[in-house]
Amino acid sequence: MPRFHITWGTGPEVVRVFREPVEEAEARGLVRFGFRHRVDDLIVEDDACVGVRGSLLAPDDDRPRGEASSREVVGDFELRAPAVVVTSGGIGHNFELMRANWPTERVGPAPEHMIAGVPAHVDGRMLAITEAAGASLVNKDRMWAYVEGVHNWSPIWPDHAIRILPGPSSMWFDADGRRLTGMSGVPGADSIGSMKQILATGADYSWFVLTQSIIEKEFALSGSEQNPDWTEKDIKMMLKERLAKGATSPVEAFKEHGEDFVVAGDLDSLVAGMNQIARGGRVLDADLLRRQIEDRDRQIDNPFCKDAQVMAIHNARRDRTGKLMRVAKPHRILDPAHGPLIAVRLNILSRKTLGGIETDLDSRVVRPDGSVFPGLYAAGEVAGFGGGGVHGYNALEGTFLGGCIFSGRAAGRAVGRAVSG
Ligand SMILES: Cc1cc2nc3c(=O)[nH]c(=O)nc-3n(C[C@H](O)[C@H](O)[C@H](O)COP(=O)(O)OP(=O)(O)OC[C@H]3O[C@@H](n4cnc5c(N)ncnc54)[C@H](O)[C@@H]3O)c2cc1C
């Protein structure tokens, strides 16, 4: 599955191909949009869902993109239909709900400080509303949060987090300055394993330590605004951004303005900068970091290297794309020729909700006793991308949109059959 950030045209283009046919249908009178209609309740009569009711929010069209729109209620509405499909998304902007359902026994204590990888409207509110109407919710403790979050220096939504999509070379330390071990210490290799090691310290953040050479080759940022060349479908800009020397301009902007970034000419100054932004009164010891970095650096030229991360770097450079585009040439972190040194404080960021409303294979909502809830369907992230959780505890990157489309198609077909008889 292509990730949004590497689809030509990114998120806006992914949306366009689905939006246009619906707009055409609206022009033909087949579809009516209900903007500023907020559903607060499902109408259930004789055990079947027969409609929705909710609040009409005040018109508020002229706000800049991303700014929260008014929640002033100016009226109410009630709509009736032979079928209702809930597609209200996940819970990722509702930290309270995330903490209440956090899988502590699998990954460790819920993070005290989290940042939001999804917009404010992803509030999980419809889950409780649908449950109160009689639906079964399952797998509530399944969620796909990331450990490589940085505060967006130019936010679009509150607590806006951007995920770093890292290559394998940054060294990864927990909040006490101890290197993450095994494959969990290789950036991008084992999200849940890394999360466990990070949370086991009692802190809710970790550190990348890297060089300018690594940031230039290996840092990509998730999000349409962070990839203007792909979003604008601008080949010239893409070639300039990706092939020219230096990091892409969005990455450089983060390095310059981001509150999680520290840049320094030597390790002592770097650690001093890291200690200034460390949370919870933790203090890093420069000597402890130096010993571990030197140990790793010694392995770079060793043909019989046993350092799991260095082995992973060599492996990642075996294919041409990895070598050319994604993985920095192996070098010593403390080699000034590859400087300056960079540290990044990595926060936990919310993203996908892997559980939710339980449905059958036709996206029909089921009740806690397993019986079908007549008239009610659920699809997309609110249904754990289908059924109440198609991914299990882990998830494959890029497969979320696929689950939304697949469960939406199942719902559409089933509604068509039910309504047309
Ligand atoms: C930055 C980012 C990058 C991502 N990258 C990828 C990727 O590369 N590949 C991938 O597969 N997935 C990716 N995802 C995940 C994917 O985008 C989402 O899982 C997917 O868009 C969810 O679609 P949805 O229609 O179920 O919910 P949403 O897109 O969240 O839509 C829900 C809609 O319901 C509305 N709503 C909610 N409650 C109510 C209510 N009470 N009344 C009326 N309306 C309501 C909301 O306003 C919203 O418009 C990414 C997500 C983010 C945030």
CSV table of C-alpha atoms and ligand atoms in Angstrom, one decimal:
chain,number,residue,atom,x,y,z
A,1,MET,CA,0.0,0.0,0.0
A,2,PRO,CA,1.4,3.4,-0.8
A,3,ARG,CA,1.8,5.7,2.2
A,4,PHE,CA,0.1,9.1,1.9
A,5,HIS,CA,3.3,11.0,1.8
A,6,ILE,CA,4.6,9.1,-1.1
A,7,THR,CA,1.5,9.0,-3.2
A,8,TRP,CA,1.9,11.5,-6.0
A,9,GLY,CA,-0.3,14.4,-4.8
A,10,THR,CA,-0.3,13.0,-1.2
A,11,GLY,CA,-3.4,13.1,0.9
A,12,PRO,CA,-5.3,15.7,-1.1
A,13,GLU,CA,-5.0,13.6,-4.2
A,14,VAL,CA,-6.0,10.4,-2.4
A,15,VAL,CA,-9.1,12.2,-1.3
A,16,ARG,CA,-9.8,13.8,-4.7
A,17,VAL,CA,-10.4,10.5,-6.5
A,18,PHE,CA,-13.1,9.6,-4.0
A,19,ARG,CA,-14.5,13.1,-3.6
A,20,GLU,CA,-15.2,13.8,-7.3
A,21,PRO,CA,-17.7,11.0,-7.9
A,22,VAL,CA,-19.6,12.0,-4.8
A,23,GLU,CA,-19.7,15.6,-5.9
A,24,GLU,CA,-21.0,14.5,-9.2
A,25,ALA,CA,-23.7,12.4,-7.5
A,26,GLU,CA,-24.6,15.5,-5.4
A,27,ALA,CA,-25.0,17.5,-8.7
A,28,ARG,CA,-27.4,14.8,-9.9
A,29,GLY,CA,-29.4,15.0,-6.7
A,30,LEU,CA,-28.4,11.6,-5.4
A,31,VAL,CA,-26.3,12.9,-2.4
A,32,ARG,CA,-26.9,15.6,0.1
A,33,PHE,CA,-24.0,16.9,2.3
A,34,GLY,CA,-24.8,17.9,5.9
A,35,PHE,CA,-21.9,20.2,6.8
A,36,ARG,CA,-22.1,21.7,10.4
A,37,HIS,CA,-24.4,18.9,11.4
A,38,ARG,CA,-23.0,17.1,14.5
A,39,VAL,CA,-24.6,13.8,15.3
A,40,ASP,CA,-25.3,13.4,19.0
A,41,ASP,CA,-27.5,10.4,19.1
A,42,LEU,CA,-28.7,7.4,17.0
A,43,ILE,CA,-32.5,7.0,16.8
A,44,VAL,CA,-33.5,3.4,17.7
A,45,GLU,CA,-37.1,2.2,17.3
A,46,ASP,CA,-38.3,-1.4,17.7
A,47,ASP,CA,-34.7,-2.5,18.1
A,48,ALA,CA,-33.6,-1.0,14.7
A,49,CYS,CA,-31.6,2.1,14.0
A,50,VAL,CA,-33.8,4.4,11.9
A,51,GLY,CA,-31.9,7.7,11.9
A,52,VAL,CA,-29.7,10.2,13.7
A,53,ARG,CA,-30.3,13.4,15.6
A,54,GLY,CA,-27.9,16.1,16.6
A,55,SER,CA,-26.9,19.7,16.7
A,56,LEU,CA,-26.7,22.3,14.0
A,57,LEU,CA,-23.5,24.2,14.5
A,58,ALA,CA,-23.2,27.9,13.6
A,59,PRO,CA,-22.0,28.6,10.1
A,60,ASP,CA,-18.2,29.3,10.2
A,61,ASP,CA,-16.8,29.0,6.7
A,62,ASP,CA,-14.1,31.7,6.6
A,63,ARG,CA,-11.5,30.3,9.0
A,64,PRO,CA,-8.0,29.5,7.8
A,65,ARG,CA,-7.3,25.8,7.3
A,66,GLY,CA,-6.7,23.9,10.5
A,67,GLU,CA,-8.1,26.4,12.9
A,68,ALA,CA,-10.8,24.9,15.1
A,69,SER,CA,-14.3,26.0,13.9
A,70,SER,CA,-17.0,27.2,16.2
A,71,ARG,CA,-18.9,24.6,18.2
A,72,GLU,CA,-21.8,27.1,19.0
A,73,VAL,CA,-25.1,25.2,18.7
A,74,VAL,CA,-27.7,27.1,16.8
A,75,GLY,CA,-30.4,24.4,16.3
A,76,ASP,CA,-31.0,20.7,16.1
A,77,PHE,CA,-31.8,18.2,13.4
A,78,GLU,CA,-33.3,14.8,13.0
A,79,LEU,CA,-32.8,12.6,9.9
A,80,ARG,CA,-34.5,9.3,9.2
A,81,ALA,CA,-33.3,6.6,6.8
A,82,PRO,CA,-33.5,2.9,6.2
A,83,ALA,CA,-29.8,2.6,7.0
A,84,VAL,CA,-27.3,4.5,9.0
A,85,VAL,CA,-23.5,4.0,8.5
A,86,VAL,CA,-21.2,5.3,11.2
A,87,THR,CA,-17.8,6.4,9.8
A,88,SER,CA,-16.7,8.9,12.4
A,89,GLY,CA,-13.0,7.9,12.6
A,90,GLY,CA,-10.8,7.0,15.6
A,91,ILE,CA,-10.0,8.4,19.1
A,92,GLY,CA,-6.5,9.8,18.5
A,93,HIS,CA,-7.2,13.4,19.6
A,94,ASN,CA,-8.8,12.2,22.8
A,95,PHE,CA,-5.9,11.6,25.1
A,96,GLU,CA,-8.2,10.8,28.0
A,97,LEU,CA,-9.9,8.0,26.1
A,98,MET,CA,-6.6,6.7,24.9
A,99,ARG,CA,-5.2,6.6,28.4
A,100,ALA,CA,-8.3,4.9,29.7
A,101,ASN,CA,-7.9,2.1,27.2
A,102,TRP,CA,-4.1,2.1,27.0
A,103,PRO,CA,-2.6,-1.5,26.8
A,104,THR,CA,-0.4,-1.1,29.9
A,105,GLU,CA,0.2,-4.8,30.3
A,106,ARG,CA,1.5,-5.1,26.7
A,107,VAL,CA,3.6,-2.0,26.4
A,108,GLY,CA,3.9,-0.3,29.8
A,109,PRO,CA,2.3,2.7,31.5
A,110,ALA,CA,0.3,5.2,29.4
A,111,PRO,CA,2.4,8.3,28.5
A,112,GLU,CA,1.8,11.4,30.6
A,113,HIS,CA,2.8,13.7,27.8
A,114,MET,CA,1.5,12.8,24.3
A,115,ILE,CA,1.1,14.8,21.1
A,116,ALA,CA,-1.6,14.5,18.6
A,117,GLY,CA,-0.9,12.9,15.2
A,118,VAL,CA,-4.5,13.4,14.1
A,119,PRO,CA,-6.8,16.5,13.9
A,120,ALA,CA,-9.1,17.6,16.8
A,121,HIS,CA,-12.2,16.1,15.1
A,122,VAL,CA,-10.8,12.6,15.7
A,123,ASP,CA,-12.4,12.7,19.2
A,124,GLY,CA,-13.9,9.2,19.5
A,125,ARG,CA,-17.3,10.6,20.6
A,126,MET,CA,-19.4,8.5,18.3
A,127,LEU,CA,-18.0,5.3,19.9
A,128,ALA,CA,-19.8,5.9,23.2
A,129,ILE,CA,-22.9,7.2,21.4
A,130,THR,CA,-23.0,4.0,19.3
A,131,GLU,CA,-22.4,1.8,22.3
A,132,ALA,CA,-25.2,3.6,24.2
A,133,ALA,CA,-27.5,2.8,21.3
A,134,GLY,CA,-26.8,-0.9,21.8
A,135,ALA,CA,-23.7,-1.7,19.7
A,136,SER,CA,-20.8,-3.9,20.7
A,137,LEU,CA,-17.4,-2.3,21.0
A,138,VAL,CA,-14.4,-4.6,20.9
A,139,ASN,CA,-10.6,-4.4,21.1
A,140,LYS,CA,-10.6,-1.0,22.7
A,141,ASP,CA,-7.0,-1.4,23.9
A,142,ARG,CA,-5.6,-1.8,20.4
A,143,MET,CA,-4.1,1.4,19.1
A,144,TRP,CA,-1.2,2.3,16.9
A,145,ALA,CA,0.7,5.1,18.5
A,146,TYR,CA,4.2,6.0,17.3
A,147,VAL,CA,7.4,6.8,19.3
A,148,GLU,CA,9.0,9.2,16.8
A,149,GLY,CA,6.8,12.3,17.3
A,150,VAL,CA,8.0,15.9,17.3
A,151,HIS,CA,6.0,19.0,18.0
A,152,ASN,CA,5.1,20.8,14.8
A,153,TRP,CA,6.7,24.2,15.0
A,154,SER,CA,4.0,25.5,12.6
A,155,PRO,CA,0.9,23.6,13.9
A,156,ILE,CA,-2.4,23.2,12.0
A,157,TRP,CA,-4.3,21.5,14.9
A,158,PRO,CA,-3.8,21.7,18.7
A,159,ASP,CA,-0.8,19.7,20.0
A,160,HIS,CA,0.0,19.0,16.3
A,161,ALA,CA,2.6,16.2,16.1
A,162,ILE,CA,4.7,15.2,13.1
A,163,ARG,CA,6.1,11.8,12.8
A,164,ILE,CA,9.7,11.4,11.7
A,165,LEU,CA,9.9,8.5,9.2
A,166,PRO,CA,13.5,7.6,10.0
A,167,GLY,CA,16.1,5.6,8.2
A,168,PRO,CA,18.1,3.1,10.3
A,169,SER,CA,21.3,5.1,11.3
A,170,SER,CA,20.3,7.5,14.1
A,171,MET,CA,21.4,6.1,17.5
A,172,TRP,CA,18.4,5.7,19.8
A,173,PHE,CA,18.6,6.3,23.6
A,174,ASP,CA,16.0,6.1,26.3
A,175,ALA,CA,15.3,9.1,28.6
A,176,ASP,CA,18.2,8.0,30.9
A,177,GLY,CA,20.7,7.9,28.0
A,178,ARG,CA,20.8,4.1,27.6
A,179,ARG,CA,20.8,2.8,24.1
A,180,LEU,CA,17.7,0.9,23.0
A,181,THR,CA,18.7,-2.8,22.5
A,182,GLY,CA,18.3,-5.3,19.7
A,183,MET,CA,16.1,-4.6,16.6
A,184,SER,CA,14.0,-2.3,18.8
A,185,GLY,CA,17.0,0.1,18.8
A,186,VAL,CA,16.9,0.3,15.0
A,187,PRO,CA,14.7,3.3,14.0
A,188,GLY,CA,11.6,2.2,12.1
A,189,ALA,CA,12.1,-1.5,12.7
A,190,ASP,CA,9.9,-2.5,15.7
A,191,SER,CA,7.5,0.2,16.9
A,192,ILE,CA,6.0,-1.8,19.8
A,193,GLY,CA,9.3,-3.2,21.0
A,194,SER,CA,10.8,0.4,21.0
A,195,MET,CA,7.7,1.7,22.8
A,196,LYS,CA,8.1,-1.0,25.5
A,197,GLN,CA,11.8,-0.1,26.1
A,198,ILE,CA,11.0,3.6,26.3
A,199,LEU,CA,8.1,3.4,28.7
A,200,ALA,CA,10.0,0.9,30.9
A,201,THR,CA,12.1,3.8,32.1
A,202,GLY,CA,9.0,5.5,33.5
A,203,ALA,CA,9.5,8.4,31.0
A,204,ASP,CA,7.4,9.1,27.9
A,205,TYR,CA,10.1,10.2,25.5
A,206,SER,CA,13.4,9.1,24.0
A,207,TRP,CA,16.3,10.5,22.0
A,208,PHE,CA,17.8,10.2,18.6
A,209,VAL,CA,21.4,11.2,18.3
A,210,LEU,CA,22.7,11.6,14.7
A,211,THR,CA,24.8,13.7,12.4
A,212,GLN,CA,24.0,16.2,9.6
A,213,SER,CA,24.9,13.5,7.1
A,214,ILE,CA,22.2,11.3,8.6
A,215,ILE,CA,19.5,13.9,8.8
A,216,GLU,CA,20.1,14.8,5.1
A,217,LYS,CA,19.6,11.3,3.8
A,218,GLU,CA,17.4,9.6,6.3
A,219,PHE,CA,14.8,12.1,7.8
A,220,ALA,CA,11.4,12.2,6.1
A,221,LEU,CA,8.4,13.7,7.7
A,222,SER,CA,4.8,12.4,7.5
A,223,GLY,CA,2.1,14.8,6.3
A,224,SER,CA,1.1,16.6,3.1
A,225,GLU,CA,2.5,20.0,4.2
A,226,GLN,CA,5.8,18.4,5.0
A,227,ASN,CA,6.2,17.1,1.4
A,228,PRO,CA,5.2,20.1,-0.7
A,229,ASP,CA,6.9,18.7,-3.8
A,230,TRP,CA,4.8,15.6,-3.8
A,231,THR,CA,1.7,17.4,-2.7
A,232,GLU,CA,2.0,20.0,-5.5
A,233,LYS,CA,3.0,17.3,-8.0
A,234,ASP,CA,6.0,19.4,-8.8
A,235,ILE,CA,8.8,17.3,-10.4
A,236,LYS,CA,11.3,20.2,-10.6
A,237,MET,CA,10.8,20.9,-6.9
A,238,MET,CA,11.1,17.2,-6.1
A,239,LEU,CA,14.4,16.8,-7.9
A,240,LYS,CA,15.7,19.9,-6.2
A,241,GLU,CA,14.5,18.9,-2.8
A,242,ARG,CA,15.5,15.2,-2.9
A,243,LEU,CA,18.6,15.1,-4.9
A,244,ALA,CA,20.4,18.3,-4.0
A,245,LYS,CA,22.8,18.4,-1.1
A,246,GLY,CA,21.3,19.1,2.3
A,247,ALA,CA,18.1,18.0,4.0
A,248,THR,CA,14.7,18.9,2.4
A,249,SER,CA,13.6,22.4,3.4
A,250,PRO,CA,10.8,21.1,5.7
A,251,VAL,CA,13.3,19.0,7.6
A,252,GLU,CA,15.8,21.9,7.8
A,253,ALA,CA,12.9,24.1,9.1
A,254,PHE,CA,12.3,21.6,11.9
A,255,LYS,CA,16.0,21.5,12.7
A,256,GLU,CA,16.0,25.3,13.0
A,257,HIS,CA,12.7,26.0,14.7
A,258,GLY,CA,11.5,22.7,16.3
A,259,GLU,CA,11.4,22.7,20.1
A,260,ASP,CA,12.6,19.0,20.1
A,261,PHE,CA,15.8,19.6,18.1
A,262,VAL,CA,19.3,20.3,19.6
A,263,VAL,CA,22.3,21.0,17.3
A,264,ALA,CA,25.9,21.3,18.5
A,265,GLY,CA,29.5,21.1,17.4
A,266,ASP,CA,30.6,18.6,20.1
A,267,LEU,CA,29.0,16.0,22.3
A,268,ASP,CA,29.3,17.9,25.6
A,269,SER,CA,27.4,20.9,24.2
A,270,LEU,CA,24.9,18.6,22.6
A,271,VAL,CA,24.2,16.8,25.9
A,272,ALA,CA,24.0,20.2,27.7
A,273,GLY,CA,21.3,21.2,25.2
A,274,MET,CA,19.5,17.9,25.6
A,275,ASN,CA,19.4,18.4,29.4
A,276,GLN,CA,17.8,21.7,28.9
A,277,ILE,CA,14.7,20.1,27.2
A,278,ALA,CA,14.7,16.8,29.1
A,279,ARG,CA,11.5,16.3,31.0
A,280,GLY,CA,10.7,15.1,34.6
A,281,GLY,CA,14.0,16.3,36.0
A,282,ARG,CA,16.1,13.7,34.2
A,283,VAL,CA,19.7,14.5,33.6
A,284,LEU,CA,21.8,12.8,30.9
A,285,ASP,CA,25.4,11.9,31.6
A,286,ALA,CA,27.6,12.9,28.6
A,287,ASP,CA,30.2,10.2,29.5
A,288,LEU,CA,27.6,7.5,29.4
A,289,LEU,CA,26.5,8.6,26.0
A,290,ARG,CA,30.1,9.0,24.7
A,291,ARG,CA,31.0,5.5,25.7
A,292,GLN,CA,28.0,4.0,23.9
A,293,ILE,CA,28.6,6.1,20.8
A,294,GLU,CA,32.3,5.2,20.7
A,295,ASP,CA,31.4,1.5,21.1
A,296,ARG,CA,29.1,1.8,18.1
A,297,ASP,CA,31.5,3.9,16.1
A,298,ARG,CA,34.3,1.3,16.5
A,299,GLN,CA,32.0,-1.2,14.8
A,300,ILE,CA,31.6,0.8,11.6
A,301,ASP,CA,34.8,-0.5,10.0
A,302,ASN,CA,34.7,-3.9,11.5
A,303,PRO,CA,33.9,-6.5,8.8
A,304,PHE,CA,32.8,-9.0,11.5
A,305,CYS,CA,30.6,-6.4,13.2
A,306,LYS,CA,28.1,-7.7,15.7
A,307,ASP,CA,26.3,-4.5,16.4
A,308,ALA,CA,22.7,-5.2,15.5
A,309,GLN,CA,22.1,-1.6,14.3
A,310,VAL,CA,25.2,-1.3,12.2
A,311,MET,CA,24.4,-4.7,10.6
A,312,ALA,CA,20.9,-3.4,9.8
A,313,ILE,CA,22.4,-0.3,8.2
A,314,HIS,CA,24.7,-2.4,5.9
A,315,ASN,CA,21.7,-4.6,5.1
A,316,ALA,CA,19.5,-1.6,4.2
A,317,ARG,CA,22.1,-0.4,1.7
A,318,ARG,CA,22.1,-3.7,-0.2
A,319,ASP,CA,19.4,-2.5,-2.6
A,320,ARG,CA,20.0,0.4,-5.0
A,321,THR,CA,17.1,2.7,-3.8
A,322,GLY,CA,18.1,2.3,-0.2
A,323,LYS,CA,21.7,3.1,-1.0
A,324,LEU,CA,20.9,6.1,-3.2
A,325,MET,CA,17.9,7.6,-1.6
A,326,ARG,CA,17.4,6.5,2.0
A,327,VAL,CA,20.4,5.3,4.0
A,328,ALA,CA,23.4,7.4,4.8
A,329,LYS,CA,26.9,6.0,4.1
A,330,PRO,CA,28.0,4.3,7.3
A,331,HIS,CA,30.2,6.7,9.3
A,332,ARG,CA,31.3,7.5,12.8
A,333,ILE,CA,28.7,9.6,14.7
A,334,LEU,CA,31.6,11.5,16.3
A,335,ASP,CA,33.4,12.2,13.0
A,336,PRO,CA,33.4,16.0,12.8
A,337,ALA,CA,33.4,15.8,9.0
A,338,HIS,CA,29.8,14.5,9.2
A,339,GLY,CA,28.7,17.2,11.8
A,340,PRO,CA,27.2,19.1,13.3
A,341,LEU,CA,25.7,16.6,15.9
A,342,ILE,CA,22.0,16.6,16.2
A,343,ALA,CA,19.7,15.3,19.0
A,344,VAL,CA,16.0,15.0,18.7
A,345,ARG,CA,13.6,14.5,21.6
A,346,LEU,CA,11.1,12.0,20.5
A,347,ASN,CA,7.6,12.1,21.9
A,348,ILE,CA,4.8,9.6,21.8
A,349,LEU,CA,2.3,10.6,19.2
A,350,SER,CA,-1.2,9.2,18.7
A,351,ARG,CA,-2.4,8.0,15.3
A,352,LYS,CA,-4.6,5.0,14.5
A,353,THR,CA,-7.3,3.3,16.5
A,354,LEU,CA,-7.2,-0.4,15.8
A,355,GLY,CA,-10.4,-1.5,17.7
A,356,GLY,CA,-13.9,-0.1,17.7
A,357,ILE,CA,-17.4,-0.9,16.7
A,358,GLU,CA,-17.9,-4.7,16.1
A,359,THR,CA,-19.4,-5.6,12.7
A,360,ASP,CA,-19.9,-8.7,10.6
A,361,LEU,CA,-18.3,-9.1,7.1
A,362,ASP,CA,-21.0,-6.9,5.6
A,363,SER,CA,-20.1,-4.1,8.0
A,364,ARG,CA,-23.4,-4.6,9.8
A,365,VAL,CA,-23.0,-3.6,13.5
A,366,VAL,CA,-23.6,-6.4,16.0
A,367,ARG,CA,-24.8,-6.2,19.5
A,368,PRO,CA,-22.9,-7.6,22.6
A,369,ASP,CA,-24.9,-10.9,22.2
A,370,GLY,CA,-23.7,-11.3,18.6
A,371,SER,CA,-27.0,-10.5,17.0
A,372,VAL,CA,-27.1,-8.1,14.1
A,373,PHE,CA,-28.3,-4.5,14.9
A,374,PRO,CA,-30.9,-3.9,12.2
A,375,GLY,CA,-30.3,-0.7,10.2
A,376,LEU,CA,-26.9,0.1,11.6
A,377,TYR,CA,-23.5,-0.2,9.8
A,378,ALA,CA,-20.0,1.0,10.6
A,379,ALA,CA,-16.9,1.4,8.5
A,380,GLY,CA,-13.4,2.9,8.5
A,381,GLU,CA,-11.4,3.7,11.6
A,382,VAL,CA,-14.4,3.8,14.0
A,383,ALA,CA,-14.8,0.1,13.2
A,384,GLY,CA,-11.1,-0.7,13.7
A,385,PHE,CA,-10.7,-0.5,9.9
A,386,GLY,CA,-13.2,-3.2,9.6
A,387,GLY,CA,-15.1,-5.6,11.8
A,388,GLY,CA,-13.9,-4.0,15.1
A,389,GLY,CA,-10.1,-4.6,14.4
A,390,VAL,CA,-8.7,-6.3,11.3
A,391,HIS,CA,-5.1,-5.6,12.3
A,392,GLY,CA,-4.6,-7.4,15.6
A,393,TYR,CA,-2.2,-5.7,18.0
A,394,ASN,CA,0.3,-4.7,15.3
A,395,ALA,CA,-0.2,-2.9,12.0
A,396,LEU,CA,1.5,-2.7,8.7
A,397,GLU,CA,2.2,0.8,7.6
A,398,GLY,CA,0.0,2.1,4.8
A,399,THR,CA,-2.7,-0.5,5.3
A,400,PHE,CA,-5.2,1.7,7.1
A,401,LEU,CA,-6.8,3.5,4.2
A,402,GLY,CA,-7.2,0.1,2.6
A,403,GLY,CA,-9.3,-1.1,5.5
A,404,CYS,CA,-11.4,2.1,5.4
A,405,ILE,CA,-12.2,1.6,1.7
A,406,PHE,CA,-12.7,-2.1,2.0
A,407,SER,CA,-15.1,-1.9,5.0
A,408,GLY,CA,-16.8,1.1,3.4
A,409,ARG,CA,-17.4,-0.8,0.2
A,410,ALA,CA,-18.8,-3.8,2.2
A,411,ALA,CA,-21.2,-1.4,4.0
A,412,GLY,CA,-22.2,0.3,0.7
A,413,ARG,CA,-23.0,-3.0,-1.0
A,414,ALA,CA,-24.8,-4.4,2.0
A,415,VAL,CA,-26.9,-1.3,2.4
A,416,GLY,CA,-27.7,-1.4,-1.4
A,417,ARG,CA,-28.9,-5.0,-1.0
A,418,ALA,CA,-30.9,-4.3,2.1
A,419,VAL,CA,-32.6,-1.1,0.8
A,420,SER,CA,-33.4,-2.3,-2.7
A,421,GLY,CA,-34.6,-5.6,-1.2
B,1,LIG,C1,-1.1,12.5,9.2
B,1,LIG,C2,-1.7,11.2,8.9
B,1,LIG,C3,-1.1,10.3,8.0
B,1,LIG,C4,-1.6,9.1,7.6
B,1,LIG,N1,-1.0,8.3,6.7
B,1,LIG,C5,-1.6,7.2,6.3
B,1,LIG,C6,-1.0,6.4,5.3
B,1,LIG,O1,0.0,6.8,4.7
B,1,LIG,N2,-1.6,5.3,4.9
B,1,LIG,C7,-2.8,4.8,5.5
B,1,LIG,O2,-3.3,3.8,5.1
B,1,LIG,N3,-3.4,5.6,6.5
B,1,LIG,C8,-2.8,6.7,6.9
B,1,LIG,N4,-3.4,7.5,7.9
B,1,LIG,C9,-4.7,7.0,8.5
B,1,LIG,C10,-5.9,7.3,7.7
B,1,LIG,O3,-5.8,8.6,7.2
B,1,LIG,C11,-7.2,7.2,8.6
B,1,LIG,O4,-7.2,6.0,9.3
B,1,LIG,C12,-8.4,7.4,7.7
B,1,LIG,O5,-8.4,8.6,7.0
B,1,LIG,C13,-9.7,7.3,8.6
B,1,LIG,O6,-10.8,7.5,7.7
B,1,LIG,P1,-12.2,7.5,8.3
B,1,LIG,O7,-13.1,8.0,7.2
B,1,LIG,O8,-12.6,6.2,9.0
B,1,LIG,O9,-12.2,8.6,9.4
B,1,LIG,P2,-11.9,10.2,9.3
B,1,LIG,O10,-11.0,10.5,8.1
B,1,LIG,O11,-11.3,10.6,10.7
B,1,LIG,O12,-13.3,10.9,9.1
B,1,LIG,C14,-14.3,10.9,10.1
B,1,LIG,C15,-15.2,12.1,9.8
B,1,LIG,O13,-16.4,12.0,10.6
B,1,LIG,C16,-16.7,13.3,11.1
B,1,LIG,N5,-17.3,13.1,12.4
B,1,LIG,C17,-16.8,12.6,13.6
B,1,LIG,N6,-17.8,12.6,14.5
B,1,LIG,C18,-18.9,13.1,14.0
B,1,LIG,C19,-20.2,13.4,14.5
B,1,LIG,N7,-20.6,13.1,15.8
B,1,LIG,N8,-21.1,14.0,13.6
B,1,LIG,C20,-20.8,14.3,12.4
B,1,LIG,N9,-19.6,14.0,11.8
B,1,LIG,C21,-18.6,13.5,12.6
B,1,LIG,C22,-15.3,13.9,11.2
B,1,LIG,O14,-15.5,15.3,11.3
B,1,LIG,C23,-14.6,13.4,10.0
B,1,LIG,O15,-14.9,14.3,8.9
B,1,LIG,C24,-2.9,8.7,8.2
B,1,LIG,C25,-3.5,9.6,9.2
B,1,LIG,C26,-2.9,10.8,9.5
B,1,LIG,C27,-3.7,11.7,10.4
